[in-house]
Coordinates of C-alpha atoms in Angstrom, one line a residue:
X9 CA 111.5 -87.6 -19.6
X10 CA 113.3 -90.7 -19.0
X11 CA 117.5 -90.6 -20.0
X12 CA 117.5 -93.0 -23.6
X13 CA 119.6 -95.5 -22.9
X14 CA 121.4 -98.0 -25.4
X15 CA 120.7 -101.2 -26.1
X16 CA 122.3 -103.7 -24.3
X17 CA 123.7 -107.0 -25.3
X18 CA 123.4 -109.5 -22.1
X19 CA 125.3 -112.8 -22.4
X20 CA 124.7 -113.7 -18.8
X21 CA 122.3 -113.4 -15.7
X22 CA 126.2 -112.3 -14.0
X23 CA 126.4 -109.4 -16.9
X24 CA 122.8 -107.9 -16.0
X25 CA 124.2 -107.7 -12.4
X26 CA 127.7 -105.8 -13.2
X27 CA 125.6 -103.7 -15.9
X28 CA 123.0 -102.9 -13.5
X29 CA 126.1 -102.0 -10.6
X30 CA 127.6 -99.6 -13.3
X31 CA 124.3 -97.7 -14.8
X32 CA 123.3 -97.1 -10.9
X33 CA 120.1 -94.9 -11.0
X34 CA 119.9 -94.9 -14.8
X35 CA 118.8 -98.7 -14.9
X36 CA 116.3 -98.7 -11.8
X37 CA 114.5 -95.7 -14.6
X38 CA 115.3 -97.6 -17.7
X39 CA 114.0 -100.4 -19.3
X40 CA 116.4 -102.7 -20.9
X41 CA 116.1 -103.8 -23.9
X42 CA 117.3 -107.1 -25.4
X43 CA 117.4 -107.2 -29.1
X44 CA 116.1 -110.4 -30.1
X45 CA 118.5 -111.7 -32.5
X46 CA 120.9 -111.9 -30.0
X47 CA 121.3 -115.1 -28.6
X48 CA 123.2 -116.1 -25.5
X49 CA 126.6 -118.3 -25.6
X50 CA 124.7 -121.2 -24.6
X51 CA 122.4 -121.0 -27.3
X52 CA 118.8 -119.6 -25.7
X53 CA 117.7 -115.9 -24.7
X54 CA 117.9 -114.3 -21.2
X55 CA 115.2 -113.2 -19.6
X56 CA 115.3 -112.0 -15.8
X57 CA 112.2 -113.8 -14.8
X58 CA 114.2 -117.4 -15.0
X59 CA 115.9 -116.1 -11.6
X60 CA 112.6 -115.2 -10.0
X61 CA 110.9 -118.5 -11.0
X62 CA 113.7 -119.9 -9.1
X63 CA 113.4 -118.1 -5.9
X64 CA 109.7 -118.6 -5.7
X65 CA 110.1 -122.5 -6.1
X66 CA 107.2 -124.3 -3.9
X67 CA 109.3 -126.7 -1.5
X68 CA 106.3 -127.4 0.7
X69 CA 103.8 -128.4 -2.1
X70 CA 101.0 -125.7 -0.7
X71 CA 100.3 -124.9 -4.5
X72 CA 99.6 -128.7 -5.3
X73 CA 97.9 -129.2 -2.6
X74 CA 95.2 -126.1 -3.6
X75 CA 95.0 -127.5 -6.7
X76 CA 94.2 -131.1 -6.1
X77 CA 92.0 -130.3 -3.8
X78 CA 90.2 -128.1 -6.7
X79 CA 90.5 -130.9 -8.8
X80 CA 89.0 -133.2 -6.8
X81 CA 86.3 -130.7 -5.5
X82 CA 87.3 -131.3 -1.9
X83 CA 88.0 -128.5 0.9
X84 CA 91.3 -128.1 1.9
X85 CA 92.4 -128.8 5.4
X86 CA 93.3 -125.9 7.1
X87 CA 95.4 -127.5 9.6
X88 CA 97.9 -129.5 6.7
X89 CA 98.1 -125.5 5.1
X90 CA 99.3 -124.0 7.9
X91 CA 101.9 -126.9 9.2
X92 CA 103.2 -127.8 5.7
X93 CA 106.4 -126.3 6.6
X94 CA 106.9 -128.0 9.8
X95 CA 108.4 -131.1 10.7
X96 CA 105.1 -132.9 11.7
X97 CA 101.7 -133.2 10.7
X98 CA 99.4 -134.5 13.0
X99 CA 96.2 -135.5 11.4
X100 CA 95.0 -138.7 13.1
X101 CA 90.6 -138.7 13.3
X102 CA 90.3 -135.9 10.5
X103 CA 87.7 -137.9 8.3
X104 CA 90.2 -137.5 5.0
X105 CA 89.4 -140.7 3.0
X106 CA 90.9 -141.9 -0.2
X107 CA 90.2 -138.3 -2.1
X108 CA 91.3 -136.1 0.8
X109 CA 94.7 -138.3 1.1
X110 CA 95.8 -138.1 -2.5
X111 CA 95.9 -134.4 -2.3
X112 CA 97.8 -134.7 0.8
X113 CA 99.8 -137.3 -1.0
X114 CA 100.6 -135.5 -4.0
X115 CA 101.7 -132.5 -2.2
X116 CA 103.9 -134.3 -0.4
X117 CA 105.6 -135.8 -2.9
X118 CA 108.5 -133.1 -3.5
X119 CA 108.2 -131.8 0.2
X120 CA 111.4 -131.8 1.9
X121 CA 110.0 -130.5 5.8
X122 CA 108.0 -132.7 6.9
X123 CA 109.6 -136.0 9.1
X124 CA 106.8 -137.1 11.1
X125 CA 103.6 -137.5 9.5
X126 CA 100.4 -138.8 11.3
X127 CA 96.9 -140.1 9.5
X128 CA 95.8 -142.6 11.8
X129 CA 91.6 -143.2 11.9
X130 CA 91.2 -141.3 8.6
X131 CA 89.3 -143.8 6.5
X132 CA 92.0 -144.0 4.1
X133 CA 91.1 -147.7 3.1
X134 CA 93.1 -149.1 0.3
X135 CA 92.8 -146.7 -2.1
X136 CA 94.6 -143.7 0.4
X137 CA 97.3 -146.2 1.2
X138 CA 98.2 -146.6 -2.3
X139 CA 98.5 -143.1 -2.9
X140 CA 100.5 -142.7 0.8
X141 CA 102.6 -145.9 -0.6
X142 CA 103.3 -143.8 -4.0
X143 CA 104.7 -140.9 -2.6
X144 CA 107.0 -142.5 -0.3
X145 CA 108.2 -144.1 -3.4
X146 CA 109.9 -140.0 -4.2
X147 CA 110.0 -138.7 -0.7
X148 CA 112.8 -139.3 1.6
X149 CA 112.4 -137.1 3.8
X150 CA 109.7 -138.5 5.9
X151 CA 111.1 -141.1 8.9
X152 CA 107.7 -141.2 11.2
X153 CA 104.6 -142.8 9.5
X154 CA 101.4 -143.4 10.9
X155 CA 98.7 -145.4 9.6
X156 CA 96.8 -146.5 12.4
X157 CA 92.8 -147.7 12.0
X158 CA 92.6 -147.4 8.2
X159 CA 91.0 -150.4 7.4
X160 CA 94.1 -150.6 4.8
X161 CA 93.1 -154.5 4.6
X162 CA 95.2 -156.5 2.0
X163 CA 95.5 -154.5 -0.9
X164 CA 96.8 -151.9 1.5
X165 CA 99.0 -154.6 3.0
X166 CA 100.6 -155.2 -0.4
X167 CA 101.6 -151.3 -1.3
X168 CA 102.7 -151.3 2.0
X169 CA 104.9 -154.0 1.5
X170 CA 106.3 -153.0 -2.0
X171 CA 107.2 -149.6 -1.0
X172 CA 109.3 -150.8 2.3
X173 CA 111.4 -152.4 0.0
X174 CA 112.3 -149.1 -1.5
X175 CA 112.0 -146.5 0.7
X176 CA 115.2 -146.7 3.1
X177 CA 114.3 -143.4 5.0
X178 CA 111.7 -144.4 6.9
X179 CA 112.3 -145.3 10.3
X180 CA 109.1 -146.0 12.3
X181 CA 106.0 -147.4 11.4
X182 CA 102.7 -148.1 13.2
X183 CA 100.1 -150.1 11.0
X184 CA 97.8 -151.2 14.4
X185 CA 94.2 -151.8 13.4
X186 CA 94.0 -152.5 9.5
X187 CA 92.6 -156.1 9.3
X188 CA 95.3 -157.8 8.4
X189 CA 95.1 -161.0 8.2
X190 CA 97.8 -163.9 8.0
X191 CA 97.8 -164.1 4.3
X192 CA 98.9 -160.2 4.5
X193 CA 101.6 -160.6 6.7
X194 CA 103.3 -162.5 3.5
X195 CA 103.9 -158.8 2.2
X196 CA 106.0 -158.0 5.3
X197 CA 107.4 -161.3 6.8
X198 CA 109.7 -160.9 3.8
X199 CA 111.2 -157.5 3.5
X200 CA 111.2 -157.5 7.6
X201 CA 114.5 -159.4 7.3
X202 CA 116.0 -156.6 5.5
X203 CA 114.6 -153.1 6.0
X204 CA 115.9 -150.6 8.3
X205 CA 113.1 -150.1 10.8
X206 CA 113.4 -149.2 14.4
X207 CA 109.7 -149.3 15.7
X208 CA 106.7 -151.9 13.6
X209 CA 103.2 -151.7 14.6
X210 CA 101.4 -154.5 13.7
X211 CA 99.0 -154.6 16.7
X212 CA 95.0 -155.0 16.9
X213 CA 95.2 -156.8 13.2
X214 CA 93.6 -160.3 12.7
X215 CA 96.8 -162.6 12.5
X216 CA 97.2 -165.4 13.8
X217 CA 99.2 -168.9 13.8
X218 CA 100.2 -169.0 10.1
X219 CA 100.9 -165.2 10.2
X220 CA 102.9 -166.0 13.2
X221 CA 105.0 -168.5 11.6
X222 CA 105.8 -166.3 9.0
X223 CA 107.0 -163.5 11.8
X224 CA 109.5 -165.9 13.5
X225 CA 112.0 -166.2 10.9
X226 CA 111.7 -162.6 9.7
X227 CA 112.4 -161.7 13.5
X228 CA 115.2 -163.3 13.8
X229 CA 116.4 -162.1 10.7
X230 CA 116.3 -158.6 11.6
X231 CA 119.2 -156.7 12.5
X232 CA 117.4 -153.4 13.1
X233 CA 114.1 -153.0 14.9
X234 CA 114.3 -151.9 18.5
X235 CA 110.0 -152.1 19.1
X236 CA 108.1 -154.5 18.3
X237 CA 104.3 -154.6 18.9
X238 CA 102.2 -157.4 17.9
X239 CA 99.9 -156.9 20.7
X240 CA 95.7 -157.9 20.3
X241 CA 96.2 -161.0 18.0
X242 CA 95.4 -163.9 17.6
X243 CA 99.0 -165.5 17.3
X244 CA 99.3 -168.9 19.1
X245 CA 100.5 -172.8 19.4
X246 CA 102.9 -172.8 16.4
X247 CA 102.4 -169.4 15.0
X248 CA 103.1 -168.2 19.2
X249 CA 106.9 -171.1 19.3
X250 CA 107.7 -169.3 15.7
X251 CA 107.5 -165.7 17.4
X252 CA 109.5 -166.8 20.6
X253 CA 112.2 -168.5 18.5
X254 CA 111.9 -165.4 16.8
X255 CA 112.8 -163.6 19.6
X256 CA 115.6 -165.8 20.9
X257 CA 117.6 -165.3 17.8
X258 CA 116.7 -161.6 17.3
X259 CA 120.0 -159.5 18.6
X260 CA 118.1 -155.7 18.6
X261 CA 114.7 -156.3 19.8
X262 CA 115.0 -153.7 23.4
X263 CA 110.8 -153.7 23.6
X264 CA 108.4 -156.4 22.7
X265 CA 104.5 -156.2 23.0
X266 CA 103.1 -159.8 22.6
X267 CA 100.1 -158.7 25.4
X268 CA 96.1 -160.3 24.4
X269 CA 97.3 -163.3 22.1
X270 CA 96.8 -166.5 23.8
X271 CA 100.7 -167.6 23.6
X272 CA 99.3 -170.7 26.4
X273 CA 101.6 -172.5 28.0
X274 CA 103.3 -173.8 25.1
X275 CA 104.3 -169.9 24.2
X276 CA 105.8 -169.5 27.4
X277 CA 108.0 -172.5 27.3
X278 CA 109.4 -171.0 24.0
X279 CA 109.3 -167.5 25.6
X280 CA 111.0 -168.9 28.7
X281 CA 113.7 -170.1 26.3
X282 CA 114.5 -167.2 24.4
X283 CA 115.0 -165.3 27.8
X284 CA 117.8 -167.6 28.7
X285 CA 119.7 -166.3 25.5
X286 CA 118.5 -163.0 24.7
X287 CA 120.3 -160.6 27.3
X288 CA 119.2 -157.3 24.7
X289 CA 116.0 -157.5 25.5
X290 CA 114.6 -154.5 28.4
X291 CA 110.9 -154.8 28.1
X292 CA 108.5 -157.6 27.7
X293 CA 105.0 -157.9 28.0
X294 CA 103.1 -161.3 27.6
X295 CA 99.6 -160.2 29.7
X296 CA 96.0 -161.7 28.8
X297 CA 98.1 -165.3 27.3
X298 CA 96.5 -167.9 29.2
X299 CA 99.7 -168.9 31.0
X300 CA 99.3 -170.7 33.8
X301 CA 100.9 -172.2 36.9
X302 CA 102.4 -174.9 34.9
X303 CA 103.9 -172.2 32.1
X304 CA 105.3 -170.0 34.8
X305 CA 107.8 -172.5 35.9
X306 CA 109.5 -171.9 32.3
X307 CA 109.4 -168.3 32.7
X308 CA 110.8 -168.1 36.2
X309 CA 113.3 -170.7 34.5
X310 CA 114.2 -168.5 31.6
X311 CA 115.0 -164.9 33.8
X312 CA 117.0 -167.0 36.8
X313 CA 119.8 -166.1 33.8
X314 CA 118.5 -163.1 32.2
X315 CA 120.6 -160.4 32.6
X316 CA 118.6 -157.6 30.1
X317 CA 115.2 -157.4 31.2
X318 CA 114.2 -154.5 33.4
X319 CA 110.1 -154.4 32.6
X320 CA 108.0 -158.3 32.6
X321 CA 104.4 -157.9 32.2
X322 CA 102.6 -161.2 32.9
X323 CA 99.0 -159.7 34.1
X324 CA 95.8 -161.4 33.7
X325 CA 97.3 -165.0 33.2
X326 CA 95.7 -167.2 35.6
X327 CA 99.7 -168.5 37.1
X328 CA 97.9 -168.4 40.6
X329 CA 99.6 -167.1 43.7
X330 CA 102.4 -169.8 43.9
X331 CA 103.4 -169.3 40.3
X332 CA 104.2 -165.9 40.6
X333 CA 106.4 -167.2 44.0
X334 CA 108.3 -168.8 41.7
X335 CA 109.0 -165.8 39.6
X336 CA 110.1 -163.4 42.1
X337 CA 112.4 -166.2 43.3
X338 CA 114.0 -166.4 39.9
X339 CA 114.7 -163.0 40.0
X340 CA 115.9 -162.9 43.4
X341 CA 118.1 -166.1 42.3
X342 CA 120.1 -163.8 39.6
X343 CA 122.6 -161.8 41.0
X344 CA 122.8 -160.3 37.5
X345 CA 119.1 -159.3 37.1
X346 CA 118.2 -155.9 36.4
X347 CA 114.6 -155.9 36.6
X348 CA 113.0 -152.9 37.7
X349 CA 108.8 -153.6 38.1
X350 CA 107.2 -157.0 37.4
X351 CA 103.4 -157.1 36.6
X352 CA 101.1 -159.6 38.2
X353 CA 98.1 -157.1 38.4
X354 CA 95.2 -160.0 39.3
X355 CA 97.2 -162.8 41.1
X356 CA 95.9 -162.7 44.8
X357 CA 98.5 -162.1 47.4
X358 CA 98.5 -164.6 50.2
X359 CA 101.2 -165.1 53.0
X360 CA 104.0 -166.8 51.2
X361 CA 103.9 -164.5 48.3
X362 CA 104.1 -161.7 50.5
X363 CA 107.0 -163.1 52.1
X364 CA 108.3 -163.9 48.5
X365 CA 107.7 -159.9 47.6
X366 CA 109.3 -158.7 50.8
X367 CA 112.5 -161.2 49.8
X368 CA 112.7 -160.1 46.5
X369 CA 112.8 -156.5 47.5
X370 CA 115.4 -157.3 50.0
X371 CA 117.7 -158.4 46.9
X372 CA 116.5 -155.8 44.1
X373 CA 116.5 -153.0 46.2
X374 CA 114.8 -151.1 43.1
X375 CA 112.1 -153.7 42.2
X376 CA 109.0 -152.5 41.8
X377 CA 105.9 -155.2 41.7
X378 CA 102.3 -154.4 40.3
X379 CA 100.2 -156.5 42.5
X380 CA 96.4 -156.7 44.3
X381 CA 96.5 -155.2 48.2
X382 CA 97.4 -157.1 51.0
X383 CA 95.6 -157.7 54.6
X384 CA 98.1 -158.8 56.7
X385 CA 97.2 -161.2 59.9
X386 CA 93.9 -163.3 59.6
X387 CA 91.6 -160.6 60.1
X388 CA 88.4 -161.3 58.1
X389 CA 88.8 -159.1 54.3
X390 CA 87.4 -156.0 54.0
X391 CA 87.0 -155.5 50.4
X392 CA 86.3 -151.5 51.0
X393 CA 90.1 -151.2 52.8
X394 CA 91.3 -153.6 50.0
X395 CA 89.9 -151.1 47.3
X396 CA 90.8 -148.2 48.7
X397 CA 94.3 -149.0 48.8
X398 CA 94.0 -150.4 45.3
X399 CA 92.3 -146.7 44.4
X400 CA 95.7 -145.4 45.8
X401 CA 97.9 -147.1 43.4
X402 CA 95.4 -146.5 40.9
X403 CA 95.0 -142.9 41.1
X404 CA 93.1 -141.9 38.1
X405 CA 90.6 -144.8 38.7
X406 CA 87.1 -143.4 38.7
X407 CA 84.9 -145.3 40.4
X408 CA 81.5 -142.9 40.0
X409 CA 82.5 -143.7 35.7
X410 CA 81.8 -147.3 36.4
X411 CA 78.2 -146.4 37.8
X412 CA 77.2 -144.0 34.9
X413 CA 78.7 -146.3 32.1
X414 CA 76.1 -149.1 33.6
X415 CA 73.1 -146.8 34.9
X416 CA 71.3 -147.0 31.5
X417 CA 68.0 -145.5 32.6
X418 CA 69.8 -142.7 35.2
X419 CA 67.9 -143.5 38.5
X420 CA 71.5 -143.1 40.2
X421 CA 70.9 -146.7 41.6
X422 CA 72.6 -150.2 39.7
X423 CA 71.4 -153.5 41.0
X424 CA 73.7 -155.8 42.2
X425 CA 73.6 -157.8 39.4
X426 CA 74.6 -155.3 37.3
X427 CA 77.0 -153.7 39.4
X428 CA 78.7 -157.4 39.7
X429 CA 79.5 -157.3 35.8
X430 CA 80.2 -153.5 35.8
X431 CA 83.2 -153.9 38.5
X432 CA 84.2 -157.5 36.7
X433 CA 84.9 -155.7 33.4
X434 CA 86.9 -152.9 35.7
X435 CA 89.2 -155.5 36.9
X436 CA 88.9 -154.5 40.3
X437 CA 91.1 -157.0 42.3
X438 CA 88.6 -159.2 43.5
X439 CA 87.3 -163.2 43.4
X440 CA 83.7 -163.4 42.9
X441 CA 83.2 -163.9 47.0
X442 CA 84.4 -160.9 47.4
X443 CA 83.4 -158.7 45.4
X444 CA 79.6 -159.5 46.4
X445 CA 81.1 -158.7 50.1
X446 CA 82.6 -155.4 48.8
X447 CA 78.6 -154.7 47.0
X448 CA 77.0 -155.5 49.7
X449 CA 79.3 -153.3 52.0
X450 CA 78.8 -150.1 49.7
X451 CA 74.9 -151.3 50.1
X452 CA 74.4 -151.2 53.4
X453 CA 71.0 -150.8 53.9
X454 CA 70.5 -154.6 53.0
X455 CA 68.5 -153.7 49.4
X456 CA 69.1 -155.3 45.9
X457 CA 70.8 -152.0 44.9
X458 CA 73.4 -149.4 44.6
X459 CA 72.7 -145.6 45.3
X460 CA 75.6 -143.4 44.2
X461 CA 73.9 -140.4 44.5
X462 CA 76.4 -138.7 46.9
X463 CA 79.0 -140.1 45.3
X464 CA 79.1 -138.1 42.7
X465 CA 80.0 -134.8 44.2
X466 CA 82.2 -136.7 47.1
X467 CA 85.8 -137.8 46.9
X468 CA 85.5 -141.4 46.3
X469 CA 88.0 -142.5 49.0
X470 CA 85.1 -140.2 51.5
X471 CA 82.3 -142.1 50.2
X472 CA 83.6 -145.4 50.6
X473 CA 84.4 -144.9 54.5
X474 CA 80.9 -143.2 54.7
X475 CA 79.3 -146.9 53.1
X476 CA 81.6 -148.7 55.7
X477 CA 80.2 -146.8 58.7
X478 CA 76.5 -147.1 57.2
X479 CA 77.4 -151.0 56.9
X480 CA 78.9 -151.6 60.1
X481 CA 75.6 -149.9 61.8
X482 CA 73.4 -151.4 59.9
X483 CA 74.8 -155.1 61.2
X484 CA 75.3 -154.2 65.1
X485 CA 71.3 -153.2 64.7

């Protein structure tokens, strides 16, 4: 029989704790009973489940995110469940679309874990980045944002846009690969100049000159991005002089991708300029431009005075062997320089840029150059030596991957035709004379084909020396 115990009145949540400390034993037994006409001094009546509501408040927004996904007869992602209360969620390639990102979005809204939050390649189109755009309207605790490979397109561009000129909390952003085109760059050019960035993606999008003009100002503008990528393109003649003034006015930009645009030689006198001025500037890469000889002089010009940049990338611009002697004397020129490796992947090496090489080394003890090999003396080339010291420096190179890839019908033999275009596309570092030296070498028995057949359970540095020795006997018989 349980000990009657009287009524209580309760005025506060504080009382019911002193009362409870007092009665000991009898109130774990008891029931306590409220009588309802008696109202609280703030006007409402107590009841002890208000503090246990409270406690069991959803900060991670797991029981939204069940429920939309109910809603919305979708199956929840294991993966967001289990990492909702961790700073980052990783979620790039996980086929979400629009439906599957508004559950993720709504759940989000009111989360206050997750900082880093990654749905590149998820189909989200523009629908899904309104709903991503929405909740970063309410969340602020979420810095990192990736939206890589959505085909986002222009309506996404525009949400985008908008919400960036809210949300001050974010901090990095990678929008590579959404078809933008230059008309959508209007949403960013704009609030560029004034949000609080440190890293912008815009790479592998469809912009191009107008879009470029538009960039220029709003780079200069900016007082706080640190990366820039604008990489894959299409940005050039005006659009490419707007960037590069961009550039020389910008006074945070450390790290700037502007690789695969076709800047041509008209980019790199701009480019050339804005490295006379800009000294904040560390990493530059301007590869795949179409610069050539003639728009390497105003690049060598523009780091003779440069006293920031520690990584140029000029690869795959046709700036010929003599060009790139003029860069490496520009650098050697500066006592100020602090370059550290300089890129000139496919320009051949003859004798005076060797010498130009060794020089520059002499000077920037630390310099590191990216470069094809080198046969010193006159010796007649041999393309095998040549790619096995390329293979060296180029360690996870597989050369038996270039023979599948083009071996269509799986006969372990490619023609030399084929074999021609499969090492072109490899950018191996050879001209076209000798390449067809270096096929016919791995040959060897004088046929119109390749057999790899032993290559493919043989180290590949082996195999080559075992084509060499089958070549060099096949000629003395």
């Amino acid at each position: 029989m349980v000990e009657a115990v009287e009524p209580l009145v309760i005025d506060s949540l504080t009382d019911v704790r002193s009362t409870e400390e007092k009665r000991g034993s009898v109130i774990s037994d008891a029931r306590v009973e409220v009588p309802a006409e008696s109202p609280t001094s703030d006007g409402y009546e107590t009841d002890l489940e208000i503090e246990e509501e409270k406690t069991n408040y959803d900060t991670t927004g797991r029981e939204v995110y069940v429920n939309q996904c109910k809603s919305l007869n979708i199956i929840p992602v294991s993966y967001f469940l289990r990492n909702m209360q961790t700073s980052e969620i990783q979620m790039s390639h996980h086929g979400l679309g629009p439906k599957g990102t508004k559950a993720i979005a709504l759940a989000l809204v009111n989360n206050t874990t997750v900082l880093k939050l990654n749905l590149a390649d998820n189909a989200l189109e523009a629908e899904g980045g309104l709903y991503i755009a929405n909740m970063l309207r309410e969340n602020c605790y979420i810095t990192v944002l990736d939206l890589s490979e959505n085909k986002l397109g222009t309506s996404g561009a525009k949400t985008l846009g908008d919400m960036l000129h809210i949300n001050v909390n974010l901090k990095e952003v990678y929008l590579s690969g959404n078809n933008f085109t230059d008309k959508d760059i209007e949403h960013f050019s704009e609030v560029m100049k004034d949000f609080r960035l440190t890293h912008f993606d815009l790479s592998r999008n469809c912009i191009g000159e107008k879009g470029g003009l538009l960039l220029g100002p709003a780079i200069a503008a900016n007082e706080s991005l640190e990366y820039l990528n604008l990489s894959w393109n299409n940005i050039r003649r005006k659009g490419a002089i707007a960037v590069a003034n961009g550039l020389k006015n910008n006074v945070m930009l450390k790290h700037m991708n502007l690789s695969w645009n076709g800047f041509g030689d008209e980019g790199a006198v701009a480019i050339g300029e804005a490295l006379k001025n800009n000294t904040i500037l560390t990493w530059l890469d301007v590869s795949h431009n179409r610069i050539t000889a003639e728009g390497i002089k105003f690049l060598a010009k523009g780091v003779e005075g440069n006293e920031g940049l520690k990584y140029f990338g000029v690869a795959h611009n046709p700036i010929t062997s003599s060009g790139a002697c003029q860069l490496l004397e520009s650098f050697g020129k500066n006592s100020s320089a602090v370059i550290e490796t300089v890129d000139i992947t496919n320009v051949r090496v003859n004798e005076d840029l060797w010498a130009a090489l060794k020089e520059a080394k002499q000077i920037l003890t630390s310099l590191k150059v990216i470069h094809q090999p080198y046969m010193e003396g006159r010796k007649k080339p041999n393309p095998i030596a040549s790619l096995k010291d390329w293979l060296g420096h180029n360690k996870h190179f597989e050369l038996v991957e270039v023979f599948k890839r083009f071996d269509e019908e799986e006969s372990m033999e490619v023609s030399k035709e084929v074999l021609m275009e499969a090492f072109q596309q490899a950018h191996l570092p050879f001209d076209k004379t000798n390449m067809e030296m270096l096929i016919d070498q791995l040959d060897g028995e004088g046929k119109e084909s390749v057999n790899y057949t032993t290559l493919v359970d043989c180290d590949q540095v082996k195999w080559l020396d075992e084509c060499l020795v089958r070549y060099n006997t096949s000629k003395k018989e």
